[in-house]
mmCIF file of C-alpha atoms in Angstrom:
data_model
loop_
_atom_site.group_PDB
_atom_site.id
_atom_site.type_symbol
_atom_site.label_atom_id
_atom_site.label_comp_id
_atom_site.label_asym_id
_atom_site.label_seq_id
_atom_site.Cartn_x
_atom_site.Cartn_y
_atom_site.Cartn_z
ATOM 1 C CA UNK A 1 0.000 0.000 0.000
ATOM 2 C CA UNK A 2 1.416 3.215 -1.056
ATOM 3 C CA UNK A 3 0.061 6.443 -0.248
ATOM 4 C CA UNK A 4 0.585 9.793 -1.097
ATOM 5 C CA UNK A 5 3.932 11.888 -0.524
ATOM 6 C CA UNK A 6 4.420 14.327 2.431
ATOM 7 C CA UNK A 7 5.791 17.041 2.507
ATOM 8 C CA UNK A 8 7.306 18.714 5.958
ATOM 9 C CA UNK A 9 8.628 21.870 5.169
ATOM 10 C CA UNK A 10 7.090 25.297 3.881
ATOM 11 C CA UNK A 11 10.124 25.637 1.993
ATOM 12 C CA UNK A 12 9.086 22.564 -0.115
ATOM 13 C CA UNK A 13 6.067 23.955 -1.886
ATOM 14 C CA UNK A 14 7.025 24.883 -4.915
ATOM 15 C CA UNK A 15 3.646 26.425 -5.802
ATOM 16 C CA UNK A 16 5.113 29.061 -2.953
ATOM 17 C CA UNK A 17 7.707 32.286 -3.915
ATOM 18 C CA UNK A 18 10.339 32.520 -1.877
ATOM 19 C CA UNK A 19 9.408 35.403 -0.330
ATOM 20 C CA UNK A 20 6.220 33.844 0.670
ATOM 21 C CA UNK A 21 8.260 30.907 2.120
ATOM 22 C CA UNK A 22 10.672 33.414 4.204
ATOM 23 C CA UNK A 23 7.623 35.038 5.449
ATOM 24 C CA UNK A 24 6.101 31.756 6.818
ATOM 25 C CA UNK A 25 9.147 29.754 8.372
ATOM 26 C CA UNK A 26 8.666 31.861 11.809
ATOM 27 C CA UNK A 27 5.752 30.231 11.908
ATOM 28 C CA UNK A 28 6.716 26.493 11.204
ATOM 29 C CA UNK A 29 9.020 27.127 13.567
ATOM 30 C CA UNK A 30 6.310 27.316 16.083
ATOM 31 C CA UNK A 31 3.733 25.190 14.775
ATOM 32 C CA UNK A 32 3.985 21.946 13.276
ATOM 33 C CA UNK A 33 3.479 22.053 8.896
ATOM 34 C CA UNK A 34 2.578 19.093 7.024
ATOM 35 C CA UNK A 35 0.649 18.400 3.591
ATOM 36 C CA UNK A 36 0.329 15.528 1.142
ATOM 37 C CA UNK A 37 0.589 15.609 -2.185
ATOM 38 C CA UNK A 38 -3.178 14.383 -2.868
ATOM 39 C CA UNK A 39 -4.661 17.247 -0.538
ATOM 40 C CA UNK A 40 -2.282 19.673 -2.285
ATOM 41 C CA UNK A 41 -3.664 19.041 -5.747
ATOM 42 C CA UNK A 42 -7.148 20.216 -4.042
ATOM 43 C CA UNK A 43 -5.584 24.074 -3.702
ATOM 44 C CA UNK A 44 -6.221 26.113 -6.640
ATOM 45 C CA UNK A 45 -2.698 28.023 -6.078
ATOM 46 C CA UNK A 46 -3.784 30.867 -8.514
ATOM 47 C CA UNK A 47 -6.331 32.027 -5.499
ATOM 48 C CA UNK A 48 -4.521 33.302 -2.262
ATOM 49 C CA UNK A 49 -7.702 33.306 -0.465
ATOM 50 C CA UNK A 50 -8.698 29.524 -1.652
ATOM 51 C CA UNK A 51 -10.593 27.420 1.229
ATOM 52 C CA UNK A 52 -8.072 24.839 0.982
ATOM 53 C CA UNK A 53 -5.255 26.633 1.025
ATOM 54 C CA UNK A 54 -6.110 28.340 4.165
ATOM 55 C CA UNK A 55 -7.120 25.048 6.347
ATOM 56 C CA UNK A 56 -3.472 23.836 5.701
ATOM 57 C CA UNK A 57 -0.750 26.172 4.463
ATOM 58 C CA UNK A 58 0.423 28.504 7.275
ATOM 59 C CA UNK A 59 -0.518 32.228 7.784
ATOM 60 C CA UNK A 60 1.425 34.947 9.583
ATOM 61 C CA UNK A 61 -1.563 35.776 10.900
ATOM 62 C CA UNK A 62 -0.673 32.402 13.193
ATOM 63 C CA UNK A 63 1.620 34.736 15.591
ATOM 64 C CA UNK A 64 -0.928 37.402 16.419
ATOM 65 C CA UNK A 65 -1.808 37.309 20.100
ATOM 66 C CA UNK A 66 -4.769 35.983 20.918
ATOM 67 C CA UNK A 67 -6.628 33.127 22.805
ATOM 68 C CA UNK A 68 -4.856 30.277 25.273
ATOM 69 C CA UNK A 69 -3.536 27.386 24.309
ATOM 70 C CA UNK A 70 -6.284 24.552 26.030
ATOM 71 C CA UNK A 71 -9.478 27.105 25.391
ATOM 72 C CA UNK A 72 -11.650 24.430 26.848
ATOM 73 C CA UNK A 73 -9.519 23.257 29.790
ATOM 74 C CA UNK A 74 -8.895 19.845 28.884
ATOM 75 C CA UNK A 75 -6.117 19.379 31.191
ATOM 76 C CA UNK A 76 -8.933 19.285 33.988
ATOM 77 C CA UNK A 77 -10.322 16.291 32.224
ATOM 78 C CA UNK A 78 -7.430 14.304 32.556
ATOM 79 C CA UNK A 79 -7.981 10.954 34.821
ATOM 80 C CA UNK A 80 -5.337 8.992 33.684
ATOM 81 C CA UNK A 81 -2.126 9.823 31.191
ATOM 82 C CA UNK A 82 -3.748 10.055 27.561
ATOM 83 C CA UNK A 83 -7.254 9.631 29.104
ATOM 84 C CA UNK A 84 -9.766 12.664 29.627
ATOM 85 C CA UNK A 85 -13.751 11.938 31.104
ATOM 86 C CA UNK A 86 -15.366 14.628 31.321
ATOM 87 C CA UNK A 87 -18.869 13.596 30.628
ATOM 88 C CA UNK A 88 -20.475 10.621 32.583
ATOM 89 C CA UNK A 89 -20.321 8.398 30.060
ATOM 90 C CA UNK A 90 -17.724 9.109 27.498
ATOM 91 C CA UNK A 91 -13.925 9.065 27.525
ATOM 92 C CA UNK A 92 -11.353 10.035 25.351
ATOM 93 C CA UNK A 93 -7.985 8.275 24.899
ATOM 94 C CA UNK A 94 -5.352 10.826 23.305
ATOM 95 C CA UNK A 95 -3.854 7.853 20.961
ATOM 96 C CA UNK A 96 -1.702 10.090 18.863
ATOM 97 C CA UNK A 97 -0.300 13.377 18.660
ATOM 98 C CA UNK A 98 0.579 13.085 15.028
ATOM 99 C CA UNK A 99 -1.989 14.666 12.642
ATOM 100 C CA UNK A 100 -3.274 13.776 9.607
ATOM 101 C CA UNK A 101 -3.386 17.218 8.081
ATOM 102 C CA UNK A 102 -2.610 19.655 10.623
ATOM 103 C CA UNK A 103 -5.076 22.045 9.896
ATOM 104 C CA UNK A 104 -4.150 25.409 11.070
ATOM 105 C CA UNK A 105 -7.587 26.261 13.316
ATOM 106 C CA UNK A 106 -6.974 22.930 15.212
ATOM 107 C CA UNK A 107 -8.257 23.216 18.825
ATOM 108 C CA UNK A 108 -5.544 21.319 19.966
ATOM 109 C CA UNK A 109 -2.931 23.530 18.163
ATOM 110 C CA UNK A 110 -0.931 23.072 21.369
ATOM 111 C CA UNK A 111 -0.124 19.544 20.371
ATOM 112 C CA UNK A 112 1.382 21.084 17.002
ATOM 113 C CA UNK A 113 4.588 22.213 19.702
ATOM 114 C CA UNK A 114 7.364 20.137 20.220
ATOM 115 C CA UNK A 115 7.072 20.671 24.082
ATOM 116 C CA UNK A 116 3.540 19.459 24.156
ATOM 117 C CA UNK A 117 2.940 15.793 25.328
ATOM 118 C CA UNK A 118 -0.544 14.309 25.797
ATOM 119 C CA UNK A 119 -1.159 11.556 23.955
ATOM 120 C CA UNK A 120 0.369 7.846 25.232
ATOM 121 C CA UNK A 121 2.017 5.152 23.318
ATOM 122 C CA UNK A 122 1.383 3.095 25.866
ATOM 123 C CA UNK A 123 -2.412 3.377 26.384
ATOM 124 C CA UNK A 124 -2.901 0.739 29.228
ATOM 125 C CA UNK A 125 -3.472 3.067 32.244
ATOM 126 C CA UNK A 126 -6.260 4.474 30.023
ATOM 127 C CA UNK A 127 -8.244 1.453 29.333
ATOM 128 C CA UNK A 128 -7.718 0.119 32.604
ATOM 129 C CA UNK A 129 -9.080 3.425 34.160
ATOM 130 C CA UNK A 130 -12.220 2.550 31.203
ATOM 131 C CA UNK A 131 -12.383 -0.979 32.649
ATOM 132 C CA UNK A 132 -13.118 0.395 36.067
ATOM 133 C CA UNK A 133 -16.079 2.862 35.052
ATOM 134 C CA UNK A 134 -19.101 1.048 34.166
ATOM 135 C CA UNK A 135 -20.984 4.475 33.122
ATOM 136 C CA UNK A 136 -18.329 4.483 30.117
ATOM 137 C CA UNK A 137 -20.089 3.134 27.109
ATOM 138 C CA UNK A 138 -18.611 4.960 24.225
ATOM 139 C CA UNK A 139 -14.422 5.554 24.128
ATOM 140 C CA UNK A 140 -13.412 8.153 21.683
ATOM 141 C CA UNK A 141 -10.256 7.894 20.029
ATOM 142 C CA UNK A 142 -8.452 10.910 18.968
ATOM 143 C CA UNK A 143 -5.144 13.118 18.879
ATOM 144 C CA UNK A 144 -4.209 14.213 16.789
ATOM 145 C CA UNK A 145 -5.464 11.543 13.983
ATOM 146 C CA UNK A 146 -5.949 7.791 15.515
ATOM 147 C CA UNK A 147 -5.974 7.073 11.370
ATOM 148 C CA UNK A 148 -1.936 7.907 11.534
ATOM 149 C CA UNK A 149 -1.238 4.890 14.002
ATOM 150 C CA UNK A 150 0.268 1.906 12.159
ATOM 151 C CA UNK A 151 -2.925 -0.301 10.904
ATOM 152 C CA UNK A 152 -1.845 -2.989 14.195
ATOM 153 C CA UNK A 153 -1.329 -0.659 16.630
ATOM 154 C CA UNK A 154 -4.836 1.334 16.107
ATOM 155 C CA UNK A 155 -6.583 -2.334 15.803
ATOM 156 C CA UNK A 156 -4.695 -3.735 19.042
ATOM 157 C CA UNK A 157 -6.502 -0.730 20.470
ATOM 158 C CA UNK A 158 -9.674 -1.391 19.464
ATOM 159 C CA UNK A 159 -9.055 -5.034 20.040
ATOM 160 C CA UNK A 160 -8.500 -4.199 23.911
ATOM 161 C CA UNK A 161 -11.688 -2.044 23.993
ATOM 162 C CA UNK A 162 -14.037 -4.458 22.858
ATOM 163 C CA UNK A 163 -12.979 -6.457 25.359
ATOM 164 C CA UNK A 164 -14.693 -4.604 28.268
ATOM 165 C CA UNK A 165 -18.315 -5.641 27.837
ATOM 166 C CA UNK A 166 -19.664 -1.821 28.690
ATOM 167 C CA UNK A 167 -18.010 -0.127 26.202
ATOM 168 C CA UNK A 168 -20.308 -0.317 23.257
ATOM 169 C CA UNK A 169 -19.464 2.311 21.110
ATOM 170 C CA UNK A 170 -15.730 2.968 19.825
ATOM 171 C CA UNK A 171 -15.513 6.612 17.977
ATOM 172 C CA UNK A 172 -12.316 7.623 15.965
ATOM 173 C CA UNK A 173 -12.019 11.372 14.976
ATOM 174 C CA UNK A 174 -10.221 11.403 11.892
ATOM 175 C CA UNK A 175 -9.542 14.477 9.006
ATOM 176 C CA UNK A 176 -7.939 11.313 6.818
ATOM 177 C CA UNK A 177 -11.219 10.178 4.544
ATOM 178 C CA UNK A 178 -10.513 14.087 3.205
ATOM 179 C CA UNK A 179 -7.169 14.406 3.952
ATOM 180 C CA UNK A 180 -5.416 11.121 2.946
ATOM 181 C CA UNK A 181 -8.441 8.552 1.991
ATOM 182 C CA UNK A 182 -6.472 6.163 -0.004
ATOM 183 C CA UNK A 183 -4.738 5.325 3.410
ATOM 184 C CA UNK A 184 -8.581 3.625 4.637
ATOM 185 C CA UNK A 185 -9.963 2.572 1.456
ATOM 186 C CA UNK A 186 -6.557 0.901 0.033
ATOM 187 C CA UNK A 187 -5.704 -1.056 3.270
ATOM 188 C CA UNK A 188 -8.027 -3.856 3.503
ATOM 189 C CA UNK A 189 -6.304 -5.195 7.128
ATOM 190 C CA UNK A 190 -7.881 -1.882 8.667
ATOM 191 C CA UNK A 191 -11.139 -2.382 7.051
ATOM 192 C CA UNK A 192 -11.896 -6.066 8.090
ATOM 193 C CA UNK A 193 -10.603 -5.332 11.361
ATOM 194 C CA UNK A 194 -13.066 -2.395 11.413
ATOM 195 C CA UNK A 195 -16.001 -5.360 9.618
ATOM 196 C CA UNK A 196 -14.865 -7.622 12.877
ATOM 197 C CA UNK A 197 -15.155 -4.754 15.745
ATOM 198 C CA UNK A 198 -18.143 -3.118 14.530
ATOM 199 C CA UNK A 199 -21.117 -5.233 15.588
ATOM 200 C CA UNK A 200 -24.377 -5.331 15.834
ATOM 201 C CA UNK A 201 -25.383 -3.897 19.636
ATOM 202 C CA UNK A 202 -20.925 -2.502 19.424
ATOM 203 C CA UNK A 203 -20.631 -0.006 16.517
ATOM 204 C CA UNK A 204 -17.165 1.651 15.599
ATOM 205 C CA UNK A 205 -18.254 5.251 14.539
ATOM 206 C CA UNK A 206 -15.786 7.421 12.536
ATOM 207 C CA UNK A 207 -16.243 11.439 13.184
ATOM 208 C CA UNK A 208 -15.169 12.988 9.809
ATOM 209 C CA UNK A 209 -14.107 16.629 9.553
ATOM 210 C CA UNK A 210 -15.015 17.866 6.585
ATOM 211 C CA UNK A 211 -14.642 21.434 6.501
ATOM 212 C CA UNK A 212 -15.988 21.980 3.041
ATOM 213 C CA UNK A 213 -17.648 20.484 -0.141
ATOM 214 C CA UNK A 214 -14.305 20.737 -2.045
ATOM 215 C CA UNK A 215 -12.761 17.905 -0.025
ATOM 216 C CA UNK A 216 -15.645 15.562 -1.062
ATOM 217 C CA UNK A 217 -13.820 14.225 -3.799
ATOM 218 C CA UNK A 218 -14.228 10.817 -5.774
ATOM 219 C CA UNK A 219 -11.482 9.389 -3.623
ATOM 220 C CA UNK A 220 -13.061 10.942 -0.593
ATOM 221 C CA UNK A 221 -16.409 9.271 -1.261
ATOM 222 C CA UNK A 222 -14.728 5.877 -1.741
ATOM 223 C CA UNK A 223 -13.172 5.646 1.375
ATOM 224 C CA UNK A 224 -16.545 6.803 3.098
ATOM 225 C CA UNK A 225 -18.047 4.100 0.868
ATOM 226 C CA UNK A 226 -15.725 1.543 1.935
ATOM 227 C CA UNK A 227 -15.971 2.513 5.633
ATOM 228 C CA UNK A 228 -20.045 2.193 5.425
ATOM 229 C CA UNK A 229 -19.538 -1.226 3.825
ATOM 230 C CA UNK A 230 -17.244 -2.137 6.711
ATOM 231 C CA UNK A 231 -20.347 -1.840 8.726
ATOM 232 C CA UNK A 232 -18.977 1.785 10.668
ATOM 233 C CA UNK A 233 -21.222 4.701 10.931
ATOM 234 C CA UNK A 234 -19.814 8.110 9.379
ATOM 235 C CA UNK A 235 -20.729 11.823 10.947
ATOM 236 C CA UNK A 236 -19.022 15.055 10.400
ATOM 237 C CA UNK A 237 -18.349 17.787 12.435
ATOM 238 C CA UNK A 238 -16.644 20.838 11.696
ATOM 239 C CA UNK A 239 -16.208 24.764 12.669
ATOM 240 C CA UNK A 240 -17.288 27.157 10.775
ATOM 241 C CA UNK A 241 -14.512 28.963 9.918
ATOM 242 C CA UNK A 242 -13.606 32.588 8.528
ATOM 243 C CA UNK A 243 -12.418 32.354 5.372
ATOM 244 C CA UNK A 244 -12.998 28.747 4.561
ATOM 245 C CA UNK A 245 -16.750 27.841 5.215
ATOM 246 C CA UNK A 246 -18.551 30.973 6.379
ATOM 247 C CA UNK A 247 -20.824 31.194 3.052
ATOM 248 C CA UNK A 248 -24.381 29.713 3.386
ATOM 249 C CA UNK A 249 -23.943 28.304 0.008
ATOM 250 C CA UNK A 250 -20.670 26.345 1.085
ATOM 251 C CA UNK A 251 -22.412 24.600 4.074
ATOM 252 C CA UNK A 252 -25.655 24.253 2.253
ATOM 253 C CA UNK A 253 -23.573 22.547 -0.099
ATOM 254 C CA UNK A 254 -21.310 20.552 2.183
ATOM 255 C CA UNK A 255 -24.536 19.505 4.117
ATOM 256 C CA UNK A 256 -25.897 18.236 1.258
ATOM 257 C CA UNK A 257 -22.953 16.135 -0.474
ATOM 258 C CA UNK A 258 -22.642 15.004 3.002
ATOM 259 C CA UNK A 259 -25.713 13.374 3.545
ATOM 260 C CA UNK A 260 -26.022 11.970 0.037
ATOM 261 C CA UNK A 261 -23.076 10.275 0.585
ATOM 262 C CA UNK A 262 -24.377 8.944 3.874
ATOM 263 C CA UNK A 263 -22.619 11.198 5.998
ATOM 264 C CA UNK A 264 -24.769 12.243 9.092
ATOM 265 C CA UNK A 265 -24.010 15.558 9.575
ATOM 266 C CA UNK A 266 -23.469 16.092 13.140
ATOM 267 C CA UNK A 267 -22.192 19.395 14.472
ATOM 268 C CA UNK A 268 -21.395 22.526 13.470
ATOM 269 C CA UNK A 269 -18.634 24.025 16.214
ATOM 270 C CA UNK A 270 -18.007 27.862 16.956
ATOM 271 C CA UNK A 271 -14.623 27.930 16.519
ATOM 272 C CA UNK A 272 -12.858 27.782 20.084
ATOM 273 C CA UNK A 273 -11.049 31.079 20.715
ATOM 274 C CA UNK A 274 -7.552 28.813 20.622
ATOM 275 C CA UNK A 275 -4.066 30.747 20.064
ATOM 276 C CA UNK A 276 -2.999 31.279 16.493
ATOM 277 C CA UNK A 277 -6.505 31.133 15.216
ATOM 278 C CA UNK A 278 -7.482 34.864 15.466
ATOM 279 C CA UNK A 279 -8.104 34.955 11.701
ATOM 280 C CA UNK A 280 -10.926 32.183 11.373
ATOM 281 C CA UNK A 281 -12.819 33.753 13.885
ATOM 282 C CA UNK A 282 -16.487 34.730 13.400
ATOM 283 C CA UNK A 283 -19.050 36.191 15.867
ATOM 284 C CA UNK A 284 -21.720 34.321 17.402
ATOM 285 C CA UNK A 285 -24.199 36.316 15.407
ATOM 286 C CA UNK A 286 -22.689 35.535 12.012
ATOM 287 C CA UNK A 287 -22.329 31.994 12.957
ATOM 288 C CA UNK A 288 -25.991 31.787 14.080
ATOM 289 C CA UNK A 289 -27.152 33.208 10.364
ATOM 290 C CA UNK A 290 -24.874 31.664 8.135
ATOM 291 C CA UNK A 291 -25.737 28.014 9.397
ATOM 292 C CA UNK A 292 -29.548 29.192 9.689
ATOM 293 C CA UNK A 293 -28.967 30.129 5.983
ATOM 294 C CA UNK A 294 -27.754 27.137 4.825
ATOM 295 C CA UNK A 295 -29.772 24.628 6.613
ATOM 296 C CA UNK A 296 -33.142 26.829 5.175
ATOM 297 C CA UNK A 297 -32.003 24.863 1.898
ATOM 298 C CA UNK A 298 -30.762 21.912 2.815
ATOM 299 C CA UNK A 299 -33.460 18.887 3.214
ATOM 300 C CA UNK A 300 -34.285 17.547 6.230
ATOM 301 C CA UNK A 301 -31.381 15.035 6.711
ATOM 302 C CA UNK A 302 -29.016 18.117 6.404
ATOM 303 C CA UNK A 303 -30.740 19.458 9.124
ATOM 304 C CA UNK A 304 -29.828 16.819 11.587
ATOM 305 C CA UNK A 305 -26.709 19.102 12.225
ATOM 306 C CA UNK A 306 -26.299 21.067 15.669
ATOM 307 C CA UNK A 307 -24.734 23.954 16.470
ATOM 308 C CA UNK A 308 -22.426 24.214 19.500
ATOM 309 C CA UNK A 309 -19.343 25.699 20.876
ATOM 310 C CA UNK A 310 -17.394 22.996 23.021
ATOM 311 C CA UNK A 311 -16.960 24.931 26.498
ATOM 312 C CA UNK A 312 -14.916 23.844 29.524
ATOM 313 C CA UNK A 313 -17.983 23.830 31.053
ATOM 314 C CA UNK A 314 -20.058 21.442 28.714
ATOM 315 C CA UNK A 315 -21.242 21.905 25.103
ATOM 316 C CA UNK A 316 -23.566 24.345 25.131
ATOM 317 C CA UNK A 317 -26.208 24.135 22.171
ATOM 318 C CA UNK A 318 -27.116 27.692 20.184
ATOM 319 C CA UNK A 319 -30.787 27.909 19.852
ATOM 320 C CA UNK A 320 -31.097 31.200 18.322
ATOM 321 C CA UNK A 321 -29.567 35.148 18.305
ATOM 322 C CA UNK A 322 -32.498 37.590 17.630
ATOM 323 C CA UNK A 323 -32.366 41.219 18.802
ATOM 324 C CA UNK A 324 -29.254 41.111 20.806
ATOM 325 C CA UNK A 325 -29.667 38.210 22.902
ATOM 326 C CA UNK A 326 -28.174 34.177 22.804
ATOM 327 C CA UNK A 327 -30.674 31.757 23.573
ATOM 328 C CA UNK A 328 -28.437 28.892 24.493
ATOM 329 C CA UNK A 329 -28.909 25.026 26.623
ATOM 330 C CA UNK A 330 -26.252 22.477 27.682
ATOM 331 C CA UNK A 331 -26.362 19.922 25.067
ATOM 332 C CA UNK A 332 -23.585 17.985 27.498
ATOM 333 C CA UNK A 333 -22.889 19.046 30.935
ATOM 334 C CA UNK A 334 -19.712 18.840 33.211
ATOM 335 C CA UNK A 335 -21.906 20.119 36.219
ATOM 336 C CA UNK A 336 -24.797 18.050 35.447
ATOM 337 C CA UNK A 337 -26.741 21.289 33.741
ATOM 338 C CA UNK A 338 -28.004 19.004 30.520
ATOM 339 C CA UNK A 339 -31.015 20.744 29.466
ATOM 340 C CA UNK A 340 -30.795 23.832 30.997
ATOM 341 C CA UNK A 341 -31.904 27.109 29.142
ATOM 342 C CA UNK A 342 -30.123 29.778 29.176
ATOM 343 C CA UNK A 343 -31.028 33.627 27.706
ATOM 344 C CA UNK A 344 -27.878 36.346 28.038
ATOM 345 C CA UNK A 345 -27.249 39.510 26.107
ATOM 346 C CA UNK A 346 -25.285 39.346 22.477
ATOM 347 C CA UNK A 347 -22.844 41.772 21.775
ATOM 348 C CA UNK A 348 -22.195 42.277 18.147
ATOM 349 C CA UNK A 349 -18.960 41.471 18.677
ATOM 350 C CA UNK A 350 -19.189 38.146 20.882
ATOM 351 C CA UNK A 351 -17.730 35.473 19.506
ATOM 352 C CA UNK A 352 -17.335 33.125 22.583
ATOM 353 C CA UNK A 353 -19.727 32.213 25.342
ATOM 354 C CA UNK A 354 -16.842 33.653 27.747
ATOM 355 C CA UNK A 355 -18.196 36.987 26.022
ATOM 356 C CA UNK A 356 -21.898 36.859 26.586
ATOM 357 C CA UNK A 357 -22.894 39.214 29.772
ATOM 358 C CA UNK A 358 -23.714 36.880 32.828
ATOM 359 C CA UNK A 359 -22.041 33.896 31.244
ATOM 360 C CA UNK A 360 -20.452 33.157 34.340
ATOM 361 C CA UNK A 361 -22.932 32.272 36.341
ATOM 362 C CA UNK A 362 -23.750 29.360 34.398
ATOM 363 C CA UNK A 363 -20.355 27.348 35.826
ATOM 364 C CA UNK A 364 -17.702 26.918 38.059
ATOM 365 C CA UNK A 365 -14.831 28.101 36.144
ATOM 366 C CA UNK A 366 -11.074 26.514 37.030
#
């Protein structure tokens, strides 16, 4: 099985002047590059503001100051090395720090530093701490990409989980069926394992990020195709992002090539206000009409899709922004809030819950 080519360095790109190079190798320097040469052929390089472009070549606008570095506070969630539970009945094991794309909004941007070290190659203490909660039925893997394991090493994994009888749904977050899809649908090891561990009453679920209709390609849809074959169930989540997706017409679009291609389309994020992402970010009232917009088009299935923004304190569901207010509810709760309603001022401007008047009292912050 051979896959595409990667490339590791800015100064690599030939599609890129010099100058532009120069200008950008401050910020490899502090942030991890990498592209492939399938995703590459996506960019149109004539277009300096393409979609593509901008989700994985870097930006100076990478080094502005803004945000912190864990904007949801994961590190509280931690309960055993490379394990986070933060919700009653879901934990996360960090199985990789090594990206498939590393898209430059990533939330976990922090893990693009050489001095950041969360996820475990070794991810015993992990499962056993799984083992020993009974509430845990579904284990999410993610990273970083659990698609850039070896194929042995991700399927020992899954292997392990299936052996603990209360754990009956396994979820891998992955940007490889757009990123690098020949790596799933050419490696037919990964997909019968995936056949094996995906049962009936046990599915595996994969939790695509597509960030737009562009990276719904032929080769995209085959790997989707052979995952649903496999007998795994696909969703997609993804921010909406300044610059790359915040058009109505690009997530009516991406909403519906999604779900004709049997996609569920899951969430839509506000993107977390992490550092180096300043230039994707859009206000809670744009965000609110552009998805509004698009899903006024899209059929029903397309409207399956929520809108959240992932908060240390839970995920907290936006209902609606009319006349200067957020009507908001926990759609997951750290503090056991699931459900509740909540109705604070808007500023124009807000583009975080931290932002909205009275926020506060809503949680216990760290």
């Amino acid at each position: 099985m051979k896959g595409p080519k990667y490339i590791r360095s800015i100064n690599d790109i030939n599609q890129l002047s010099t100058e532009i190079k120069q200008s950008l190798n401050p910020v490899t320097d502090k942030f991890v590059f990498r592209i492939n040469e399938y995703y590459m052929n996506l960019i149109d390089w004539n277009d300096p503001n393409d979609p593509i472009r901008k989700i994985v070549i870097p930006s100076e606008d990478e080094l502005q100051e803004y945000g912190r570095w864990d904007s949801s506070d994961e590190e509280l969630n931690y309960v055993a090395p490379g394990c986070q539970h933060k919700y009653a009945t879901t934990a996360l094991l960090i199985v990789s720090e090594v990206c498939g794309a590393y898209c430059r909004y990533c939330f976990r941007k922090r893990l693009f530093r050489n001095d950041v070290k969360e996820a475990m190659l070794d991810v015993k203490h992990g499962i056993d701490y799984i083992r020993q909660h009974p509430e845990i039925n579904n284990v999410l893997l993610t990273g970083g990409d659990a698609f850039s394991l070896s194929t042995s090493k991700l399927v020992r994994i899954i292997q392990e989980l299936r052996t603990i009888e209360h754990v009956k749904i396994i979820r891998i977050g992955s940007k490889f069926p757009a990123f690098n899809p020949m790596r799933i649908y050419e490696d037919d090891v990964l997909l019968n394992a995936l056949a094996q561990y995906s049962q009936m009453e046990k599915r595996i679920y994969v939790m695509c990020h597509f960030n737009h209709p562009r990276e719904l390609t032929h080769e995209a849809k085959r790997c989707t195709d052979s995952l649903l074959k496999a007998g795994v169930v696909l969703v997609n989540q993804t921010p909406i992002l300044k610059g790359i997706n915040n058009d109505p017409s690009v997530l009516k679009d991406l909403l519906d090539q999604l779900s004709w291609a049997g996609i569920t389309p899951y969430y839509f994020f506000v993107n977390r206000p992490v550092a180096g992402n300043k230039s994707f970010v859009c206000s809670l009232r744009e965000v609110y009409e552009l998805v509004e917009a698009a899903k006024r088009e899209t059929s029903g299935l397309g409207k399956r899709v929520r809108l959240c923004m992932s908060h240390s304190s839970g995920k907290i569901e936006i209902l609606a922004i009319k006349d200067k207010k957020a009507y908001l509810k926990y759609h997951q709760s750290r503090e056991s809030r699931y459900g509740e309603l909540m109705i604070l001022e808007c500023p124009d401007d807000a583009s975080w819950f931290d932002d909205l008047p009275g926020s506060k009292d809503y949680w216990s912050q760290p």
